[in-house]
CSV table of C-alpha atoms in Angstrom, one decimal:
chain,number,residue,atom,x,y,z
I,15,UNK,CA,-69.0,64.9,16.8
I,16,UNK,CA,-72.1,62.5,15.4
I,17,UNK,CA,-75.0,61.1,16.9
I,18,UNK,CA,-76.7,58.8,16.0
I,19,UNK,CA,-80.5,58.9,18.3
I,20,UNK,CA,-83.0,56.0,17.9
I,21,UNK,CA,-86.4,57.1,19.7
I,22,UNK,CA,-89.5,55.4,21.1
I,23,UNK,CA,-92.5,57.0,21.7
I,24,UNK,CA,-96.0,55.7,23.0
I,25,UNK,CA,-99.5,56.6,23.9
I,26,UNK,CA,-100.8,53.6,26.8
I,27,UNK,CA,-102.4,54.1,30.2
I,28,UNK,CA,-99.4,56.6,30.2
I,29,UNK,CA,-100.5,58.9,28.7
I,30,UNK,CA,-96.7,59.5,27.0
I,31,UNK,CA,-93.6,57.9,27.5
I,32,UNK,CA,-90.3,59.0,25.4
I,33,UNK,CA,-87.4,56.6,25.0
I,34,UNK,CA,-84.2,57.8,23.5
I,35,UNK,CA,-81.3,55.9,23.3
I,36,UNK,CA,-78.1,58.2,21.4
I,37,UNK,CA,-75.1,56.9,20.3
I,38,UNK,CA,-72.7,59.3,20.2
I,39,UNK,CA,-68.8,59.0,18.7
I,40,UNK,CA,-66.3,62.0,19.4
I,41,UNK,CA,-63.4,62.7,18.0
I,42,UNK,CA,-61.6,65.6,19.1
I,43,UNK,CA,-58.2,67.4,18.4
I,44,UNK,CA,-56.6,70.6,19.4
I,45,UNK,CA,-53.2,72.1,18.3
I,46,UNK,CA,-51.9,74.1,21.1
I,47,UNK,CA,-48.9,76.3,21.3
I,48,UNK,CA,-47.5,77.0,24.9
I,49,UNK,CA,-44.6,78.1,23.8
I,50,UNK,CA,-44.1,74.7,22.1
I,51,UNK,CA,-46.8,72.9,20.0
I,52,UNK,CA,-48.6,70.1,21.5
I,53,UNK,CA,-51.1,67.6,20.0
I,54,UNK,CA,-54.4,66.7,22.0
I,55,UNK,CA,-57.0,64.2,20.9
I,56,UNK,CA,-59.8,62.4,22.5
I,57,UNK,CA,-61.8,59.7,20.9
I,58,UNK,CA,-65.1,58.5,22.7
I,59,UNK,CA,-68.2,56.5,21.9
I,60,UNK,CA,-70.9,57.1,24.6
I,61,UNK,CA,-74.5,55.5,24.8
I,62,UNK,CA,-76.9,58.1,26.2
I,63,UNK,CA,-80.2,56.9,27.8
I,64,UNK,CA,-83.4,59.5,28.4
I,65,UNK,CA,-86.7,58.5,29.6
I,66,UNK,CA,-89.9,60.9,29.7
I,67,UNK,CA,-93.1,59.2,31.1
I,68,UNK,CA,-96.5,62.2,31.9
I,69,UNK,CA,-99.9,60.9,33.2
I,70,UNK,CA,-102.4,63.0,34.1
I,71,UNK,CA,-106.0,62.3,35.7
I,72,UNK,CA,-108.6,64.7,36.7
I,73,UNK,CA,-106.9,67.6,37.4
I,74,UNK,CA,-103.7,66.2,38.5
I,75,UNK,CA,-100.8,65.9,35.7
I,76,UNK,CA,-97.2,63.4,36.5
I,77,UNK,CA,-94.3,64.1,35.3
I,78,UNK,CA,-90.9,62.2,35.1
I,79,UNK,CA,-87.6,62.1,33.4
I,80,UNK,CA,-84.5,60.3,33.8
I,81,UNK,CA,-81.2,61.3,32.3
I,82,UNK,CA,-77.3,59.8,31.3
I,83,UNK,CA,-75.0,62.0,29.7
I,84,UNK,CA,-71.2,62.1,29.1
I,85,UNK,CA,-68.8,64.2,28.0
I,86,UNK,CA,-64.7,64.5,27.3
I,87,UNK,CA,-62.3,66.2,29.3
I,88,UNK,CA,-61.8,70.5,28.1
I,89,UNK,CA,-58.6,69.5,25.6
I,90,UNK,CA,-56.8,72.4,26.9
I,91,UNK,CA,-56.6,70.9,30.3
I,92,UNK,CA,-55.6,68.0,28.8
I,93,UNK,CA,-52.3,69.6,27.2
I,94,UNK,CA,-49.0,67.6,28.7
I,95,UNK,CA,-47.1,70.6,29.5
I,96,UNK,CA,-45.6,72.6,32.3
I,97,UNK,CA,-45.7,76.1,32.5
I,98,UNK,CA,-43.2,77.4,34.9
I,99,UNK,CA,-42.4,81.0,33.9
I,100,UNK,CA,-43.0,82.3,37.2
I,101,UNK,CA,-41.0,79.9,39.3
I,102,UNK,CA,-43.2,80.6,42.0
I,103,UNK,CA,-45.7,79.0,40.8
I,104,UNK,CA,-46.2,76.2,37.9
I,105,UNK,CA,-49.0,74.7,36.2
I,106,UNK,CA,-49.5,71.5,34.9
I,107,UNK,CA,-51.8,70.1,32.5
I,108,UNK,CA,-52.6,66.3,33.0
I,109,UNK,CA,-53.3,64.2,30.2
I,110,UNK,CA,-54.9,61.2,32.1
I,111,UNK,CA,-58.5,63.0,32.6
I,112,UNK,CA,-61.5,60.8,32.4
I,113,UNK,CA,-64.3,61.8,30.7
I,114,UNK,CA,-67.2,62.8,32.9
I,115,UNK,CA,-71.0,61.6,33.6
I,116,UNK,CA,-73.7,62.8,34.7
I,117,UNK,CA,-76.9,61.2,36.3
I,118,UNK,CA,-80.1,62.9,36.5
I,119,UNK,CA,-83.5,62.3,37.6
I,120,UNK,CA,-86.4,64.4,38.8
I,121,UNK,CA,-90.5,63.6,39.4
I,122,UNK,CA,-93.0,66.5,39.5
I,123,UNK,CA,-97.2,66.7,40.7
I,124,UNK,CA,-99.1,69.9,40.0
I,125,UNK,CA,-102.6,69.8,40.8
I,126,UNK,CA,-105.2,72.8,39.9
I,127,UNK,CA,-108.8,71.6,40.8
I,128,UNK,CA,-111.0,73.8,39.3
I,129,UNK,CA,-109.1,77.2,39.4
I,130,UNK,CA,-109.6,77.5,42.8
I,131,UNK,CA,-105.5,76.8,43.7
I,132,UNK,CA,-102.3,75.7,42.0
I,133,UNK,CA,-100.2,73.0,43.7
I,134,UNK,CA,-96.7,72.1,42.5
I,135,UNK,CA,-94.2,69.8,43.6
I,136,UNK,CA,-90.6,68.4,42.2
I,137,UNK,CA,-88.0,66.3,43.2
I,138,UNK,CA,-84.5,66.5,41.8
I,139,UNK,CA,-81.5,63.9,42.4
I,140,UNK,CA,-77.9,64.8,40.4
I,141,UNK,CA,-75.1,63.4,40.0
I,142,UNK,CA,-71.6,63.5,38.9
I,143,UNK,CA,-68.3,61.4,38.4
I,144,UNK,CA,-65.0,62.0,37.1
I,145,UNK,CA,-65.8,66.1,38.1
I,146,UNK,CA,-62.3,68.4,37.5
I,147,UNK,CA,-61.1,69.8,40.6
I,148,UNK,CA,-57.1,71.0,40.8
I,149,UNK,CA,-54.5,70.0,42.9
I,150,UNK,CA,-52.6,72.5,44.7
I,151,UNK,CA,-48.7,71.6,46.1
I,152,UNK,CA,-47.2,74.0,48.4
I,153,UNK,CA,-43.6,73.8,49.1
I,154,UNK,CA,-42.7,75.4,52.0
I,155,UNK,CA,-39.0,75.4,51.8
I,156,UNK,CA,-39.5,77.4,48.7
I,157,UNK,CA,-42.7,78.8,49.1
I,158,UNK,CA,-43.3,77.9,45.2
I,159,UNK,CA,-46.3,76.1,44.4
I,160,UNK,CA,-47.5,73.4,41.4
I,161,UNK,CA,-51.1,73.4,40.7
I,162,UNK,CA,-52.9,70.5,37.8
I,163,UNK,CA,-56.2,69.0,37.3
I,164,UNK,CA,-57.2,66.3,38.1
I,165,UNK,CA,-60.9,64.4,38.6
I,166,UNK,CA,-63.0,63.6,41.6
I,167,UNK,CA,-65.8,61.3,42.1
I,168,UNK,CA,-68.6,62.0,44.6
I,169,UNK,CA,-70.2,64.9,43.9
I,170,UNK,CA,-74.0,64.7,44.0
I,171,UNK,CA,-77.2,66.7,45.4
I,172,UNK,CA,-80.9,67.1,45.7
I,173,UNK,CA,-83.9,69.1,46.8
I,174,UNK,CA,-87.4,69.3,47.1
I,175,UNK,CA,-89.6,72.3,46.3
I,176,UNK,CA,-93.2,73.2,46.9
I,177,UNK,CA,-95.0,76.2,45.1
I,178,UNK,CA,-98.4,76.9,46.2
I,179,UNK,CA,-100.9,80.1,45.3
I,180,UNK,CA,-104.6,80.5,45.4
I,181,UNK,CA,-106.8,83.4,45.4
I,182,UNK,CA,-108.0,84.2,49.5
I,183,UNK,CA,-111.3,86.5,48.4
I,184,UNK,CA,-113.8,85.5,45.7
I,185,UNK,CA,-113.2,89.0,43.9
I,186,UNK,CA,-109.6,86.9,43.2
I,187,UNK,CA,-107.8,90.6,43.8
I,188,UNK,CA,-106.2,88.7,46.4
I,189,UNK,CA,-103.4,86.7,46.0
I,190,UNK,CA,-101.2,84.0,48.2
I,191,UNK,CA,-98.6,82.8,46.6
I,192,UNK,CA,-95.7,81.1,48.9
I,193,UNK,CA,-92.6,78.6,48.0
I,194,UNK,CA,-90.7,76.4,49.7
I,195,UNK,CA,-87.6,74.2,49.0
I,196,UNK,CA,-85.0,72.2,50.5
I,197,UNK,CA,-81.8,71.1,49.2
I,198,UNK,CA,-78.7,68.5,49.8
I,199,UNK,CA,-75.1,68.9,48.4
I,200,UNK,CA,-72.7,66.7,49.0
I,201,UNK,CA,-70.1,68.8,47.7
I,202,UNK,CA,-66.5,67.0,47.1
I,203,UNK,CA,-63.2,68.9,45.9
I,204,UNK,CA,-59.6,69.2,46.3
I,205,UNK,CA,-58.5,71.7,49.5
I,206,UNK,CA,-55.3,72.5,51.4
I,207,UNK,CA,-54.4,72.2,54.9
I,208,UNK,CA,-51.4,73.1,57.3
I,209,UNK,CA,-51.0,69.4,57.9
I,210,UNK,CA,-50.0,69.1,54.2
I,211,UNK,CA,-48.0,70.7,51.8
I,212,UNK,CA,-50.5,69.2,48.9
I,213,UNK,CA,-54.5,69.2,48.4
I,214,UNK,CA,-56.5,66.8,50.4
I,215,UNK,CA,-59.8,65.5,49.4
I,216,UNK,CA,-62.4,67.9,51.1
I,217,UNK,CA,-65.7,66.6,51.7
I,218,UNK,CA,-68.9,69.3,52.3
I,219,UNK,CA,-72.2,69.1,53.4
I,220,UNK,CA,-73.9,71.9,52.6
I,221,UNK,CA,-77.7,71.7,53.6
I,222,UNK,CA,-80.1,74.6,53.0
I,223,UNK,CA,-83.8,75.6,53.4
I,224,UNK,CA,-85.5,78.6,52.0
I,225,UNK,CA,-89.2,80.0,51.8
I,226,UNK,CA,-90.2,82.9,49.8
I,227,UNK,CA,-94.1,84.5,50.6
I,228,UNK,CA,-96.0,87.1,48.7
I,229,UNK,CA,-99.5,88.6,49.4
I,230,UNK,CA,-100.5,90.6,46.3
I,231,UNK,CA,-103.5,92.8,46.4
I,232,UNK,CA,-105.1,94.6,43.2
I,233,UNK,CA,-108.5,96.2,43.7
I,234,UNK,CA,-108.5,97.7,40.3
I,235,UNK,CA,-106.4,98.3,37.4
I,236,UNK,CA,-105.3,101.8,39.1
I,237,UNK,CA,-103.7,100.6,42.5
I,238,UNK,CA,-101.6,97.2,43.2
I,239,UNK,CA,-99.8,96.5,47.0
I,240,UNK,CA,-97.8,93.2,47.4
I,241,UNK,CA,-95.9,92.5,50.6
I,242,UNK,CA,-93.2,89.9,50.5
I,243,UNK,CA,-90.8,88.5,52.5
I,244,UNK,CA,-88.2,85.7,52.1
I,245,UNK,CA,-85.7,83.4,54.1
I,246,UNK,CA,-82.6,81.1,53.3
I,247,UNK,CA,-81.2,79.0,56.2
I,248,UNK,CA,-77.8,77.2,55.7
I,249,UNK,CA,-76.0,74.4,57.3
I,250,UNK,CA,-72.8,73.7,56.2
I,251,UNK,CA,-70.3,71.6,57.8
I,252,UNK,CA,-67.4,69.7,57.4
I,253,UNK,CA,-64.4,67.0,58.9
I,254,UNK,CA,-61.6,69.3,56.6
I,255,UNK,CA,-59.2,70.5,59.0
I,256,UNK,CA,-59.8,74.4,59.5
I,257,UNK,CA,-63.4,74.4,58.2
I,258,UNK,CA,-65.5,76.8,59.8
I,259,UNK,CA,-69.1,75.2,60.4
I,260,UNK,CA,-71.8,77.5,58.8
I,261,UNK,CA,-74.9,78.2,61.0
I,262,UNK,CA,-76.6,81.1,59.3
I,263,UNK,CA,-79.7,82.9,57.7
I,264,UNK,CA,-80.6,85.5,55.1
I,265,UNK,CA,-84.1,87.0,55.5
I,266,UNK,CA,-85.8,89.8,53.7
I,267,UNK,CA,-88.9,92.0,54.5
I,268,UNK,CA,-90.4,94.0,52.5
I,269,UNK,CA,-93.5,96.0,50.6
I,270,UNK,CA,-93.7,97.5,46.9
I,271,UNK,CA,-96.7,99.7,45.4
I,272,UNK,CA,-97.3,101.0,41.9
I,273,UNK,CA,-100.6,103.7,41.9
I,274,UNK,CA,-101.8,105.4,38.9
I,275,UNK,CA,-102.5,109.2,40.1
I,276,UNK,CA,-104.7,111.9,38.7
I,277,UNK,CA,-103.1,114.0,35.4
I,278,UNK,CA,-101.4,110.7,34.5
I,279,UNK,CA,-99.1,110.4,37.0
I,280,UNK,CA,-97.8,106.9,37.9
I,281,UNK,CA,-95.6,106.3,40.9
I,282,UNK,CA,-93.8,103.0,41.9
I,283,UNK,CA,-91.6,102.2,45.0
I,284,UNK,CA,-90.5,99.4,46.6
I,285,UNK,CA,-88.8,99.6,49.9
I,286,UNK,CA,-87.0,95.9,51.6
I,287,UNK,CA,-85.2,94.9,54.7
I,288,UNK,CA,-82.1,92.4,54.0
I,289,UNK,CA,-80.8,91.1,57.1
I,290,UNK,CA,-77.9,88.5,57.3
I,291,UNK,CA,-77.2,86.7,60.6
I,292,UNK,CA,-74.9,83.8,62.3
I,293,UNK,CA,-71.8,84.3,60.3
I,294,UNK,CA,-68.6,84.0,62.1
I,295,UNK,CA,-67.2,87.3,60.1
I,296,UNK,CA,-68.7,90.5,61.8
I,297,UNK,CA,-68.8,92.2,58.6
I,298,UNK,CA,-71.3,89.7,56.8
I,299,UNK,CA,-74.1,90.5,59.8
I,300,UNK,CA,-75.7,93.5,57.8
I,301,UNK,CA,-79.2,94.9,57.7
I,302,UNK,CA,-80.1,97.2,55.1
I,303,UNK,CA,-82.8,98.9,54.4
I,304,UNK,CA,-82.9,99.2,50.3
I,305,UNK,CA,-85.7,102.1,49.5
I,306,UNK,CA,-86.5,102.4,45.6
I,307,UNK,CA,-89.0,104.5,43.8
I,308,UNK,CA,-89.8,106.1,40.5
I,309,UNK,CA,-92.5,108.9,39.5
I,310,UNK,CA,-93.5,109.2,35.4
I,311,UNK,CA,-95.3,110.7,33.8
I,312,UNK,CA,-96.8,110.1,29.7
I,313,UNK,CA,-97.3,113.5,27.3
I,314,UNK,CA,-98.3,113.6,23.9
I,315,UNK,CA,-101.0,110.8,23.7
I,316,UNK,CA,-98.5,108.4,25.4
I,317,UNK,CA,-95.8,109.0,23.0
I,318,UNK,CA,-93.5,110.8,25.0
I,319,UNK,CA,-92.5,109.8,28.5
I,320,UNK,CA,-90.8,111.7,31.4
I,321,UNK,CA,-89.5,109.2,34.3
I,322,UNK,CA,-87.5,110.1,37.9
I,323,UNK,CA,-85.5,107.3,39.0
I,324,UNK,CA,-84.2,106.5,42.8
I,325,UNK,CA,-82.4,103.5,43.4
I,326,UNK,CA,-80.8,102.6,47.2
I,327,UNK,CA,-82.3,106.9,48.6
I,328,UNK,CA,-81.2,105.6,52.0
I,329,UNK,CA,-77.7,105.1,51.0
I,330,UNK,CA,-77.4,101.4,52.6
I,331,UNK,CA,-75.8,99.4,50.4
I,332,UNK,CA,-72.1,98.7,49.7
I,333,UNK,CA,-70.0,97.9,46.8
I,334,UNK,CA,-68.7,95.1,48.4
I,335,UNK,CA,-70.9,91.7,48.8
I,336,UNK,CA,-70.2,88.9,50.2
I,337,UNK,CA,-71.5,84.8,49.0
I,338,UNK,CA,-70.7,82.0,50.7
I,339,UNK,CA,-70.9,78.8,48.8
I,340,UNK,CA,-70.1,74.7,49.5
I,341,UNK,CA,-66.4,74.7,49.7
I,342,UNK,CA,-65.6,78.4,51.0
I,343,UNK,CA,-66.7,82.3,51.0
I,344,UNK,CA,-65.9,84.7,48.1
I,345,UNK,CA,-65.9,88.4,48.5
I,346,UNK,CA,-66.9,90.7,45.8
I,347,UNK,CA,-65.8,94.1,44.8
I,348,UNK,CA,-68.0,96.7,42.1
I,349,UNK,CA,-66.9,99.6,41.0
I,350,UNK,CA,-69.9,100.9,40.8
I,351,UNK,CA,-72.3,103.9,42.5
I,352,UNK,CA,-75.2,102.4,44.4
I,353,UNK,CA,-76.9,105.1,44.7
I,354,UNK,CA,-78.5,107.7,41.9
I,355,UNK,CA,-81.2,109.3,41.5
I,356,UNK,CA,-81.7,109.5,37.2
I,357,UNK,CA,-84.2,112.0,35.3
I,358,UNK,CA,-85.0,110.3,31.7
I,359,UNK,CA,-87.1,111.6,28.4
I,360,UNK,CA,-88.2,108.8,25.8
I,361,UNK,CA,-90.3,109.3,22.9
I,362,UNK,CA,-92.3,106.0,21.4
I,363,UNK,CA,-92.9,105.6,17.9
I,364,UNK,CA,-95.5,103.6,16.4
I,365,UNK,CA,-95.4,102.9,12.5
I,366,UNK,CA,-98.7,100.7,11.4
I,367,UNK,CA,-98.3,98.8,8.1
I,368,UNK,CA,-99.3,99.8,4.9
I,369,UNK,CA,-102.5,98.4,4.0
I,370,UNK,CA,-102.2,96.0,1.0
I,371,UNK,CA,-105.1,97.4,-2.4
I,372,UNK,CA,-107.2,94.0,-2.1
């Protein structure tokens, strides 16, 4: 791969503006073996393009970019063969993949007058052609199956989001800090249906809107409080045949506190309510109440440490966890104990430099 990147840069009533303008020539080969050896090159010249403009005035700063980039195909999915060792299912590889591009663009404000508050927003806009989705043919007759890659055009998305904190008493011990965003994804891949024994272009909106708020109080260096809370509400929606429209929330409640107690004890615990609700499936409307905490303890000048550990002491949570995303819903299992309770000893060593004879 080489690149060649002419660059322009300026200082005007903009304060600075970046130009870039890459060349880029790609030549790429792979020598594959499946069980037979197969030869796979791309060759590509792509012309990138960046932009970077920043203004600022008083205490308000602009900022700006704008973004082309392109890239080839993964070779190996770009291999001509056909693996059908289980005859149940073959895979193809598909040596007619485009190369991909991607648009980008985003716009950002931040304001802080004085100290007295922070205000930040951005604006993103994304997009995507020639993206690799996979085709899936089902024979029914057979019940075997042929899956190969293949690209899609029409992916793209964008959102909004607006942080915000200040100080609410003139001591500044207390603290408001709250952010909010919105997002768009017009989400485009390949998806069966009973209608079809092969994939059909599936088409989803997914729309979502989330806030997250935390009041943090500090009188001294010895005691801290901060209550938070967050929530996520998703639309997502679709013309597929058999897609379940999405209608739901995730919120969370909660309150955490670290206090520094006499003999040089130090205790920290955190205890949040995650609810989950609207979801078709019973078994994704949870509430659990998540209780952490830890006591320690320093000996020896600081150098040795003696910690007690609780994670999840109401025994709430599960190994399984579930994620719903644009095109479907996954479900997740951990081997794993959610619950412990852990006793620790560390010792801290600190070795100072020699100092040099001047």
């Amino acid at each position: 791969i080489h690149t060649i990147s002419p660059a322009f840069q300026t200082y005007q009533w903009i304060n600075l503006m970046i130009i870039q303008l890459p060349v880029r020539i790609i030549h790429k080969k792979l020598y594959y073996y499946r069980p037979d050896r197969y030869d796979v090159s791309r060759h590509s010249l792509f012309f990138f393009f960046f932009l970077k403009l920043q203004h600022h005035f008083g205490k308000s700063y602009w900022n700006m970019t704008a973004s082309i980039n392109s890239d080839t195909p993964d070779l190996t999915t770009m291999v001509d063969y056909r693996d059908d060792a289980n005859p149940l299912s073959t895979i193809l590889g598909n040596s007619n993949l485009k190369n991909s591009h991607k648009y980008h663009a985003s716009v950002s404000y931040s304001r802080n007058p004085n100290n007295k508050y922070n205000l930040t927003v951005n604006a993103n806009y994304s997009k995507t052609d020639n993206a690799i989705a996979y085709n899936y043919i089902f024979n029914e007759q057979t019940g075997s199956s042929i899956t190969q890659p293949v690209n899609v055009n029409g992916n793209w998305k964008t959102n909004v989001e607006v942080n915000y904190n200040r100080a609410i008493n003139k001591a500044r011990n207390l603290m408001l800090d709250n952010q909010i965003q919105g997002s768009y994804n017009h989400n485009v891949d390949l998806a069966s249906t009973t209608k079809s024994t092969g994939s059909e272009r599936s088409i989803v909106n997914y729309w979502t809107l989330s806030d997250q708020f935390n009041l943090n109080y500090r009188p001294n260096d010895l005691y801290e409080f901060t209550l938070h809370a967050k929530g996520n509400y998703d639309l997502i929606n679709s013309r597929r045949e058999g897609f379940n429209r999405i209608n739901a929330g995730d919120y969370s409640v909660g309150f955490n506190t670290t206090l520094n107690l006499p003999w040089k004890f130090q205790v920290s615990t955190d205890i949040t309510m995650f609810a989950r609700r609207g979801y078709q499936q019973a078994e994704m409307n949870t509430t659990d109440w998540v209780w952490n905490g830890q006591l320690t303890r320093s000996f020896c000048k600081g150098h040795l440490l003696a910690k007690v550990q609780g994670f999840d002491i109401l025994h709430q949570l599960s190994s399984i966890q579930y994620a719903v995303n644009a095109q479907g819903r996954t479900e997740s299992w951990h081997n794993s104990i959610p619950s412990y309770l852990m006793c620790s000893l560390s010792w801290r060593f600190n070795i100072n430099p020699k100092k040099s004879n001047p």
